[in-house]
mmCIF file of C-alpha atoms and ligand atoms in Angstrom:
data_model
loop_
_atom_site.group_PDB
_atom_site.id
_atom_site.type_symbol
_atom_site.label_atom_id
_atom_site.label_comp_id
_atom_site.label_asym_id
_atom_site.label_seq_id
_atom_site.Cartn_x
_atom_site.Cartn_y
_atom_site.Cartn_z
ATOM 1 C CA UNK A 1274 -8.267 -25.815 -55.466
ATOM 2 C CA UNK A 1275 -9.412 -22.179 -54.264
ATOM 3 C CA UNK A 1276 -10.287 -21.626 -50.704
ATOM 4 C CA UNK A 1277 -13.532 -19.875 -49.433
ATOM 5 C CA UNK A 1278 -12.466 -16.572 -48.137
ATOM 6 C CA UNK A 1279 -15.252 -13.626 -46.960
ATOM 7 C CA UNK A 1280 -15.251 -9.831 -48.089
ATOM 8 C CA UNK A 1281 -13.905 -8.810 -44.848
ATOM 9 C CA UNK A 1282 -14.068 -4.910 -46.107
ATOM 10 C CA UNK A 1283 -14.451 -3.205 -49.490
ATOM 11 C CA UNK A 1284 -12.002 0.270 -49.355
ATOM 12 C CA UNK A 1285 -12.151 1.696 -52.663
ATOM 13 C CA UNK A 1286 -10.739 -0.667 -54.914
ATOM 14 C CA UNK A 1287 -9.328 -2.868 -52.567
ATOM 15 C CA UNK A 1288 -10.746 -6.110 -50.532
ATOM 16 C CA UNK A 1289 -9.522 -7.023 -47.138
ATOM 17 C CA UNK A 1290 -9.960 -10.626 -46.519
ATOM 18 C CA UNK A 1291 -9.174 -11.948 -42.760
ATOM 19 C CA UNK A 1292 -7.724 -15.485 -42.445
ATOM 20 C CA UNK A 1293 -6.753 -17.835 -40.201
ATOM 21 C CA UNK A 1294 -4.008 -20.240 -41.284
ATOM 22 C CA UNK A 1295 -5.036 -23.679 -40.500
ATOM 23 C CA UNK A 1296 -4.228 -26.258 -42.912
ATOM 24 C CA UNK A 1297 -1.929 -26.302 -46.824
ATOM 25 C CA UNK A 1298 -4.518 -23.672 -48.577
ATOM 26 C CA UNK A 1299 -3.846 -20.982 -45.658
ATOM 27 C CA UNK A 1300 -0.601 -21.249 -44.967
ATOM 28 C CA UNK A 1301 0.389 -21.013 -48.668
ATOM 29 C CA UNK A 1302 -1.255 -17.523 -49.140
ATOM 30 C CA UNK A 1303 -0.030 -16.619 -45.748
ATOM 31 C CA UNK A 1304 3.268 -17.052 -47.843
ATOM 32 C CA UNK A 1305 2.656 -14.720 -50.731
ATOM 33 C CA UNK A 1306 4.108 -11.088 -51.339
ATOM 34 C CA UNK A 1307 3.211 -7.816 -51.612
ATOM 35 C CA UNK A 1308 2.164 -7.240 -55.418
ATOM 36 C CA UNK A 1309 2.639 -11.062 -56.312
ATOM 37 C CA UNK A 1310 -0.727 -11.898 -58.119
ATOM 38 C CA UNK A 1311 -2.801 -14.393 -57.280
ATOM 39 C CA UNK A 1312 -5.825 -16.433 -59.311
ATOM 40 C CA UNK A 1313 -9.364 -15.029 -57.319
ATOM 41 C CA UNK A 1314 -12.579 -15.851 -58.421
ATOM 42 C CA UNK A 1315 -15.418 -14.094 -56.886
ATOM 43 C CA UNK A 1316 -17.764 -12.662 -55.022
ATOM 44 C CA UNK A 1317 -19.558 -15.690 -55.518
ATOM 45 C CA UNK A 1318 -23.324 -16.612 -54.104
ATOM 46 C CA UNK A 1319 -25.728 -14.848 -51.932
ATOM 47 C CA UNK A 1320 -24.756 -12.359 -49.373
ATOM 48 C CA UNK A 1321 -26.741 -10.890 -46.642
ATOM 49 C CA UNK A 1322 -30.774 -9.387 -47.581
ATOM 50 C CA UNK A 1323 -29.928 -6.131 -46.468
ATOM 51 C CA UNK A 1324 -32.741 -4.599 -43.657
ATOM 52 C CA UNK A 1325 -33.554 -1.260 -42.435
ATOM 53 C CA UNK A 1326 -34.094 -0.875 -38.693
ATOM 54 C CA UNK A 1327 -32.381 -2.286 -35.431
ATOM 55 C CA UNK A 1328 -30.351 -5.172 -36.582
ATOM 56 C CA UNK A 1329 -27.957 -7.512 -34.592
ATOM 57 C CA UNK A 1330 -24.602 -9.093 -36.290
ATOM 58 C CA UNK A 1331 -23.654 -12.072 -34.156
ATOM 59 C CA UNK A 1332 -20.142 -13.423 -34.988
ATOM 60 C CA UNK A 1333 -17.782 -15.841 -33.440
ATOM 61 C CA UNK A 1334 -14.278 -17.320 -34.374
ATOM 62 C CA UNK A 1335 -12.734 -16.163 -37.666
ATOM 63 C CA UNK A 1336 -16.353 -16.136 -39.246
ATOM 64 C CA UNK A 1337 -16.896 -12.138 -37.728
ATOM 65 C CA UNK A 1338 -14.550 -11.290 -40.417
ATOM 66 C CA UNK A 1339 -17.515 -11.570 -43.133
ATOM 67 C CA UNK A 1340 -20.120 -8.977 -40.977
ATOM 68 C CA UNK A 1341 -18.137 -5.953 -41.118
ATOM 69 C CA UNK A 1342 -19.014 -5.435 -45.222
ATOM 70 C CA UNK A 1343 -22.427 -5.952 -43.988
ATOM 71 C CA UNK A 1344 -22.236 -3.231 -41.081
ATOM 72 C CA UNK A 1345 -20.533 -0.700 -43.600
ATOM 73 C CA UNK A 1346 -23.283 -1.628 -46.310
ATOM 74 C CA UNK A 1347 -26.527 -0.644 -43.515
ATOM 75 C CA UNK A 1348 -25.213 2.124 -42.285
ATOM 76 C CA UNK A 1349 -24.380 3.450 -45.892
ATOM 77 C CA UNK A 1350 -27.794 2.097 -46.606
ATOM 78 C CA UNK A 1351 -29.638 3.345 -43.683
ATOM 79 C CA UNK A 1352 -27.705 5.623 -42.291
ATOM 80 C CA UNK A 1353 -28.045 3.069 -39.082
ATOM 81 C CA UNK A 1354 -25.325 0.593 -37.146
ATOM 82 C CA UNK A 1355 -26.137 -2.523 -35.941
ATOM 83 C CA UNK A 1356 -25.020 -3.854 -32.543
ATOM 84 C CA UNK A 1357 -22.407 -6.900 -32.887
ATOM 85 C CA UNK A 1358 -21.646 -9.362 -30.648
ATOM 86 C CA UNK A 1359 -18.329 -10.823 -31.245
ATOM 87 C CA UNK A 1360 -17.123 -14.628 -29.782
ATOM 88 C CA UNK A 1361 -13.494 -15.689 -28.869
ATOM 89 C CA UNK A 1362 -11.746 -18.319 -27.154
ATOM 90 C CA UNK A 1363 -10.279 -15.906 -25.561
ATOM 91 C CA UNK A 1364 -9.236 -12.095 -25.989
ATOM 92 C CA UNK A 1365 -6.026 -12.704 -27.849
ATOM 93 C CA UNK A 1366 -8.158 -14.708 -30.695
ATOM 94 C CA UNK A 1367 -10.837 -11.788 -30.870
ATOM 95 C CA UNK A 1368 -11.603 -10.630 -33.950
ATOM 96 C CA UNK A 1369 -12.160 -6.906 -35.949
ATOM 97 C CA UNK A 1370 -13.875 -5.389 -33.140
ATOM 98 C CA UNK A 1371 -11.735 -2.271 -34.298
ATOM 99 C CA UNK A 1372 -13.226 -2.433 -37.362
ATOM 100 C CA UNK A 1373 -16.529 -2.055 -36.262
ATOM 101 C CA UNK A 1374 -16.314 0.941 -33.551
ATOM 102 C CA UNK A 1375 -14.626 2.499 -37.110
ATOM 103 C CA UNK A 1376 -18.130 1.867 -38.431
ATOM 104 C CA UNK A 1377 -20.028 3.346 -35.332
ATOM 105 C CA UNK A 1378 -20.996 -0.029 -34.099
ATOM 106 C CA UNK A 1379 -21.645 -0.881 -30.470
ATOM 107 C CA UNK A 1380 -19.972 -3.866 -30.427
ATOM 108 C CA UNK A 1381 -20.036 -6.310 -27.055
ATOM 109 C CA UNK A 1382 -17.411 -8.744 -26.809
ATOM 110 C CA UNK A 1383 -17.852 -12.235 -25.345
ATOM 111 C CA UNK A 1384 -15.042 -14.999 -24.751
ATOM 112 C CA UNK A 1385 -14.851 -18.256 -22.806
ATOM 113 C CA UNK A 1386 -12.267 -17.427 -20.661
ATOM 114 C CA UNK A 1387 -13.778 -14.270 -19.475
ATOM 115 C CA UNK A 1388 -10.129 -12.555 -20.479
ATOM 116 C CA UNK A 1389 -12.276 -9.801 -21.648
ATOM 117 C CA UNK A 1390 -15.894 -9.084 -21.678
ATOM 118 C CA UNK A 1391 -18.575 -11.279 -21.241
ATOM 119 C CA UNK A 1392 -17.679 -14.611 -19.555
ATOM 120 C CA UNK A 1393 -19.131 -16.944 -21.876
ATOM 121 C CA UNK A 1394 -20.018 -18.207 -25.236
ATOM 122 C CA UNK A 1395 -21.327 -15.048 -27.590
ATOM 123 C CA UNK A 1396 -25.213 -17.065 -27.651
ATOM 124 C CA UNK A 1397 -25.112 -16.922 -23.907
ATOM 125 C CA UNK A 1398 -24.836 -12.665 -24.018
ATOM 126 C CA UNK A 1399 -27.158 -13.266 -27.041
ATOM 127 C CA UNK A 1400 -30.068 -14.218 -24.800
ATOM 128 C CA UNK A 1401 -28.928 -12.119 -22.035
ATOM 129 C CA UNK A 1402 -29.304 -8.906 -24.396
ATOM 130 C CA UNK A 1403 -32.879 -10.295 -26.024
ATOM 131 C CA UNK A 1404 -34.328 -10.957 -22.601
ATOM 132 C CA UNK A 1405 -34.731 -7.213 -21.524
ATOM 133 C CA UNK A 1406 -34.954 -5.979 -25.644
ATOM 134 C CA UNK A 1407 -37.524 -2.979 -25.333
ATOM 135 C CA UNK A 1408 -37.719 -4.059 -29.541
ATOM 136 C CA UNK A 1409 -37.008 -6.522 -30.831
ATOM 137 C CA UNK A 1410 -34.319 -6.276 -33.751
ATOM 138 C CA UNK A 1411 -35.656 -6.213 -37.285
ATOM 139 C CA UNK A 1412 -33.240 -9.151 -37.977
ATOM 140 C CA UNK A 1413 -30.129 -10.877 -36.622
ATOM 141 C CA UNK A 1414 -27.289 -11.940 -38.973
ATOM 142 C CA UNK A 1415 -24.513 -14.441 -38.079
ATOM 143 C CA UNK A 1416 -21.466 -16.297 -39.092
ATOM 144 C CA UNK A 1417 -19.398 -18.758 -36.776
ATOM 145 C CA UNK A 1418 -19.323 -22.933 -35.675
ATOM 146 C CA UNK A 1419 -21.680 -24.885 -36.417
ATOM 147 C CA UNK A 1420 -22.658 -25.170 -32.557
ATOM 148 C CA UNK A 1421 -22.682 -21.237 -32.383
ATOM 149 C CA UNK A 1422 -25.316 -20.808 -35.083
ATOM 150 C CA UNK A 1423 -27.465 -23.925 -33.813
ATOM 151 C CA UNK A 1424 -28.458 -22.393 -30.454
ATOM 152 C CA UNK A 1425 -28.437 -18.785 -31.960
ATOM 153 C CA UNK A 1426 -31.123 -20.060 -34.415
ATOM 154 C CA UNK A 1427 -32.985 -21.631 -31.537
ATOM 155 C CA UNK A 1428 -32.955 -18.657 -29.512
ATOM 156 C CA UNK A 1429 -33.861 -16.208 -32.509
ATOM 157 C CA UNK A 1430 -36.920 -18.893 -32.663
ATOM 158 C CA UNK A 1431 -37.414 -18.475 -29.013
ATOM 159 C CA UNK A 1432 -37.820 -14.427 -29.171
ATOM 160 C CA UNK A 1433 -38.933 -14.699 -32.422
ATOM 161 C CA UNK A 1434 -36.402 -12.752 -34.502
ATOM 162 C CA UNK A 1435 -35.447 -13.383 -37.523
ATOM 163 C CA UNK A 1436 -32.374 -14.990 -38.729
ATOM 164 C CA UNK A 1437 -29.731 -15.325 -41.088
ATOM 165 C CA UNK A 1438 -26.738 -17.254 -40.918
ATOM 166 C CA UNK A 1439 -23.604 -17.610 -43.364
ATOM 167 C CA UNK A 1440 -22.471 -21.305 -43.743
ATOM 168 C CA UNK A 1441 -19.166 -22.793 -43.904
ATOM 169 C CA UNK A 1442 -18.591 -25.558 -45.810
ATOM 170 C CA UNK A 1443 -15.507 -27.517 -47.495
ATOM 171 C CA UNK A 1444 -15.741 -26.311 -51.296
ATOM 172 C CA UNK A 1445 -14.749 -27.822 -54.679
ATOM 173 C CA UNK A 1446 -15.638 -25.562 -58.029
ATOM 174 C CA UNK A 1447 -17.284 -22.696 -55.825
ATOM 175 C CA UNK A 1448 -19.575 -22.529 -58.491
ATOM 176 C CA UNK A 1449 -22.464 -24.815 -58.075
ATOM 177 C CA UNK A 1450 -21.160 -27.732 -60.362
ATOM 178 C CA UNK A 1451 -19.557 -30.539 -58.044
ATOM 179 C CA UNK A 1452 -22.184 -30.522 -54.878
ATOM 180 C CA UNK A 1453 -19.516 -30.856 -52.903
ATOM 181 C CA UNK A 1454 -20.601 -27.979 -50.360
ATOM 182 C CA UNK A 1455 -24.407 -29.291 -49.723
ATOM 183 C CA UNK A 1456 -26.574 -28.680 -46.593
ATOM 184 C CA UNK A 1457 -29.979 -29.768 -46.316
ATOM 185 C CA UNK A 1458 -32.989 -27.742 -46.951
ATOM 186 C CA UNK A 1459 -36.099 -27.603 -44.311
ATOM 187 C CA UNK A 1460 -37.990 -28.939 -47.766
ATOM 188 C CA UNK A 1461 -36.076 -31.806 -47.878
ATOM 189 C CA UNK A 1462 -33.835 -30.444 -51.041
ATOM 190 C CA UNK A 1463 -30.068 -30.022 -50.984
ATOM 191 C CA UNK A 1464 -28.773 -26.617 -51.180
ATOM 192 C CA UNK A 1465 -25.258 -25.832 -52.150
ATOM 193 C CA UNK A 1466 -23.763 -23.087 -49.825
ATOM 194 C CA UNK A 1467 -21.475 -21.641 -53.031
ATOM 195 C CA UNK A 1468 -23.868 -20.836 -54.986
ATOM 196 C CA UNK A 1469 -27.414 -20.988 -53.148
ATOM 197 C CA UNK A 1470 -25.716 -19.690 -50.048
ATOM 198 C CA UNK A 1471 -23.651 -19.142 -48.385
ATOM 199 C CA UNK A 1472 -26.321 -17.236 -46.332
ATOM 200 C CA UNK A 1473 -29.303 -18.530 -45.800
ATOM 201 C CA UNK A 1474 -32.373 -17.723 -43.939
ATOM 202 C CA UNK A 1475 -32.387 -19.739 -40.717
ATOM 203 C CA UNK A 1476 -35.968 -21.568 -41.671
ATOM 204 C CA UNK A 1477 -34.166 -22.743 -44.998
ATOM 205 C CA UNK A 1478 -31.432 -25.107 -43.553
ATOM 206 C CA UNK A 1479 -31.533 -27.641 -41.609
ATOM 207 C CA UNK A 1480 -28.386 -26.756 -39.432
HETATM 208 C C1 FAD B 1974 -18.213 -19.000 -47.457
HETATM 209 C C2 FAD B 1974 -16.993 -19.200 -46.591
HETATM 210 C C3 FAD B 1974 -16.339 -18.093 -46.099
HETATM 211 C C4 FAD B 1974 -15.202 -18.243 -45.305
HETATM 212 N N1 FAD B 1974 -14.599 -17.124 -44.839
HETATM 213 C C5 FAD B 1974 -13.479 -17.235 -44.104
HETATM 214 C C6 FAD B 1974 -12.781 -16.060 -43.664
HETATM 215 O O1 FAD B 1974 -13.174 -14.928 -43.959
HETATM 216 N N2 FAD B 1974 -11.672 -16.231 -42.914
HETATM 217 C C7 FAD B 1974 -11.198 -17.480 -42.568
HETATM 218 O O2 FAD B 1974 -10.191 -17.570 -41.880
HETATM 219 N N3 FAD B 1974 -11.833 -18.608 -42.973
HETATM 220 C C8 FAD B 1974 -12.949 -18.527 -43.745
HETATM 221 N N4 FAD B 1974 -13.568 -19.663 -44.189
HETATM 222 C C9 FAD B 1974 -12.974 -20.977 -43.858
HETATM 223 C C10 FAD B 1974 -11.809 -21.246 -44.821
HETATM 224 O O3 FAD B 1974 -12.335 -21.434 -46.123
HETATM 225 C C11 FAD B 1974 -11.022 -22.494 -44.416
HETATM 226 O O4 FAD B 1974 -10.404 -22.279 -43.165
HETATM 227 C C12 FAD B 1974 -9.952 -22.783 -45.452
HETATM 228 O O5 FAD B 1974 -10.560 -23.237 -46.652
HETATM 229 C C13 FAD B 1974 -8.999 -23.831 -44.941
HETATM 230 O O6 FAD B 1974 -8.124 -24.193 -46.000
HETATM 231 P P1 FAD B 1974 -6.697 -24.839 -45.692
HETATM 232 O O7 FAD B 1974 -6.196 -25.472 -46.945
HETATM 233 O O8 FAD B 1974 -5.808 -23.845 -45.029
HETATM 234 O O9 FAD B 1974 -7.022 -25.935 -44.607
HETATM 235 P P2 FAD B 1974 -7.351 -27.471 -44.858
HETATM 236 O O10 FAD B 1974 -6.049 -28.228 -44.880
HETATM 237 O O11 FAD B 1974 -8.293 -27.654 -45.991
HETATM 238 O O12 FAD B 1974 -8.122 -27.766 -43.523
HETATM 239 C C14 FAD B 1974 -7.560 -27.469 -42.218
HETATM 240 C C15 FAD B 1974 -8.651 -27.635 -41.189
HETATM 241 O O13 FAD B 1974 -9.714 -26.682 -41.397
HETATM 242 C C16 FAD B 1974 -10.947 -27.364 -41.628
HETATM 243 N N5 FAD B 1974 -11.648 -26.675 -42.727
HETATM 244 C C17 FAD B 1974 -11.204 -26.496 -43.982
HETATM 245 N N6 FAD B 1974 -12.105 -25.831 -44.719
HETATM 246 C C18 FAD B 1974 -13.153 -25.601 -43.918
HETATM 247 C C19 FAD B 1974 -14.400 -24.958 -44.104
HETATM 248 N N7 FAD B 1974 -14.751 -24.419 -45.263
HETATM 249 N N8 FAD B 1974 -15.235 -24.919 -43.048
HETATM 250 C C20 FAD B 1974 -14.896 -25.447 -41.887
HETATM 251 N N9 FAD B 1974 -13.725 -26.057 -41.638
HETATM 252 C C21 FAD B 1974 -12.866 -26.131 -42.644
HETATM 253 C C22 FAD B 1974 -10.557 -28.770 -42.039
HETATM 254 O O14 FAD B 1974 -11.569 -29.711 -41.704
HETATM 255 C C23 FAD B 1974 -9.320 -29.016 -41.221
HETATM 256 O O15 FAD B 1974 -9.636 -29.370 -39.908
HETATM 257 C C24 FAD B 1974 -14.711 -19.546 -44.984
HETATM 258 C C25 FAD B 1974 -15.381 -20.667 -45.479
HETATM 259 C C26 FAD B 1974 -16.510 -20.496 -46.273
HETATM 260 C C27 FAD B 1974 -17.212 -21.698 -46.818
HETATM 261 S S1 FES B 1975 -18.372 -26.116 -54.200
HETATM 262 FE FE1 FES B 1975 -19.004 -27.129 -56.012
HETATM 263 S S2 FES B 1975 -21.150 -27.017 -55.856
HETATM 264 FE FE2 FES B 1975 -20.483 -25.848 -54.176
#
């Protein structure tokens, strides 16, 4: 079976995808050549509803790798950058921060450790930063744990900004056929992250 990857970057007629190898499906494409081909299917689902104005991109573990099409696609937009707030364990796991001062992004860094930035987890600078907003943003976006995107959404409830988050799930077709990636909906419906997702406004999910 295929493997959920994000649109890291679109550069002409090229894709960058970012990957961490953790189990059989990474490591074998870790393993592949230059100009072998490989079977891609794709893009499937929903991406990000783009908006105009101050936005935020919150992203944390390998799951920042799927903002930086977004922060290309409002500036081209809007001619505007978002600020992004990228989580790590720690500085040597942080994530396409590069690739987002490229953009014109501020970007803030946050990582457990403390081995650079902000000491502590990226919702802790979260609420630091939307404590003393002068405006609020128009919108926060954000991809990461589980745990991460719980307490964002509460806090983007708190300051009441609103949210939306890109889900990961464990994926069979990718195509809305085998349910296999379901979350529950605040209606009490199932939603599949493939193809009714895999972002979602934060009031639609029940994370
Ligand atoms: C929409 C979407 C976009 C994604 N984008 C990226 C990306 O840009 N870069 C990236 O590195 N990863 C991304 N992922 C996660 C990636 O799909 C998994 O890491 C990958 O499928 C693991 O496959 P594997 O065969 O190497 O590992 P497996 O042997 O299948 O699993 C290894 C470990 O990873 C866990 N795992 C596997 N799949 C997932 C998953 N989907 N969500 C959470 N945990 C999982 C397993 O529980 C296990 O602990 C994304 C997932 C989704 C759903
Ligand atoms: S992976 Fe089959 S329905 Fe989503």
């Amino acid at each position: 079976m295929r493997r959920p990857l994000s649109i890291h970057l679109v550069k002409g007629s090229h894709l960058e995808i970012i990957y961490k190898v953790v189990g059989r499906g990474t490591e074998k494409l870790a393993q592949v050549k230059v100009q072998e081909k490989i079977d891609v299917i794709g893009p499937l689902g929903h991406g990000y509803a783009l908006t105009a104005g101050k936005t935020i991109l919150v992203g944390g573990g390998t799951g920042i790798a799927s903002l930086a099409f977004l922060a290309a696609t409002l500036k081209n937009k809007y001619n505007q950058v978002p600020i992004v707030l990228i989580g790590a364990r720690n500085k040597d796991e942080l994530l396409c921060s590069e690739a987002f001062e490229k953009i014109g992004c501020t970007v803030k860094v946050a990582t457990d450790d403390g081995s650079q930035g902000f000491h502590g987890l990226v919702t802790e600078l979260f609420r630091e930063m939307a404590a003393i907003f002068s405006t609020h943003p128009n919108m926060v976006y954000a991809c990461g744990p589980l745990p991460m995107l719980r307490e964002l959404v509460r806090l983007c409830r708190h300051f009441r900004i609103p949210c939306e988050v890109s889900l990961e799930e464990h994926m069979g077709c990718g195509v809305g056929a085998c349910m296999g990636c379901v979350v529950k909906g605040t209606k009490g419906e199932y939603l599949r992250v493939c193809k009714d997702g895999p972002v979602f406004n934060a009031n639609e999910v029940v994370l």
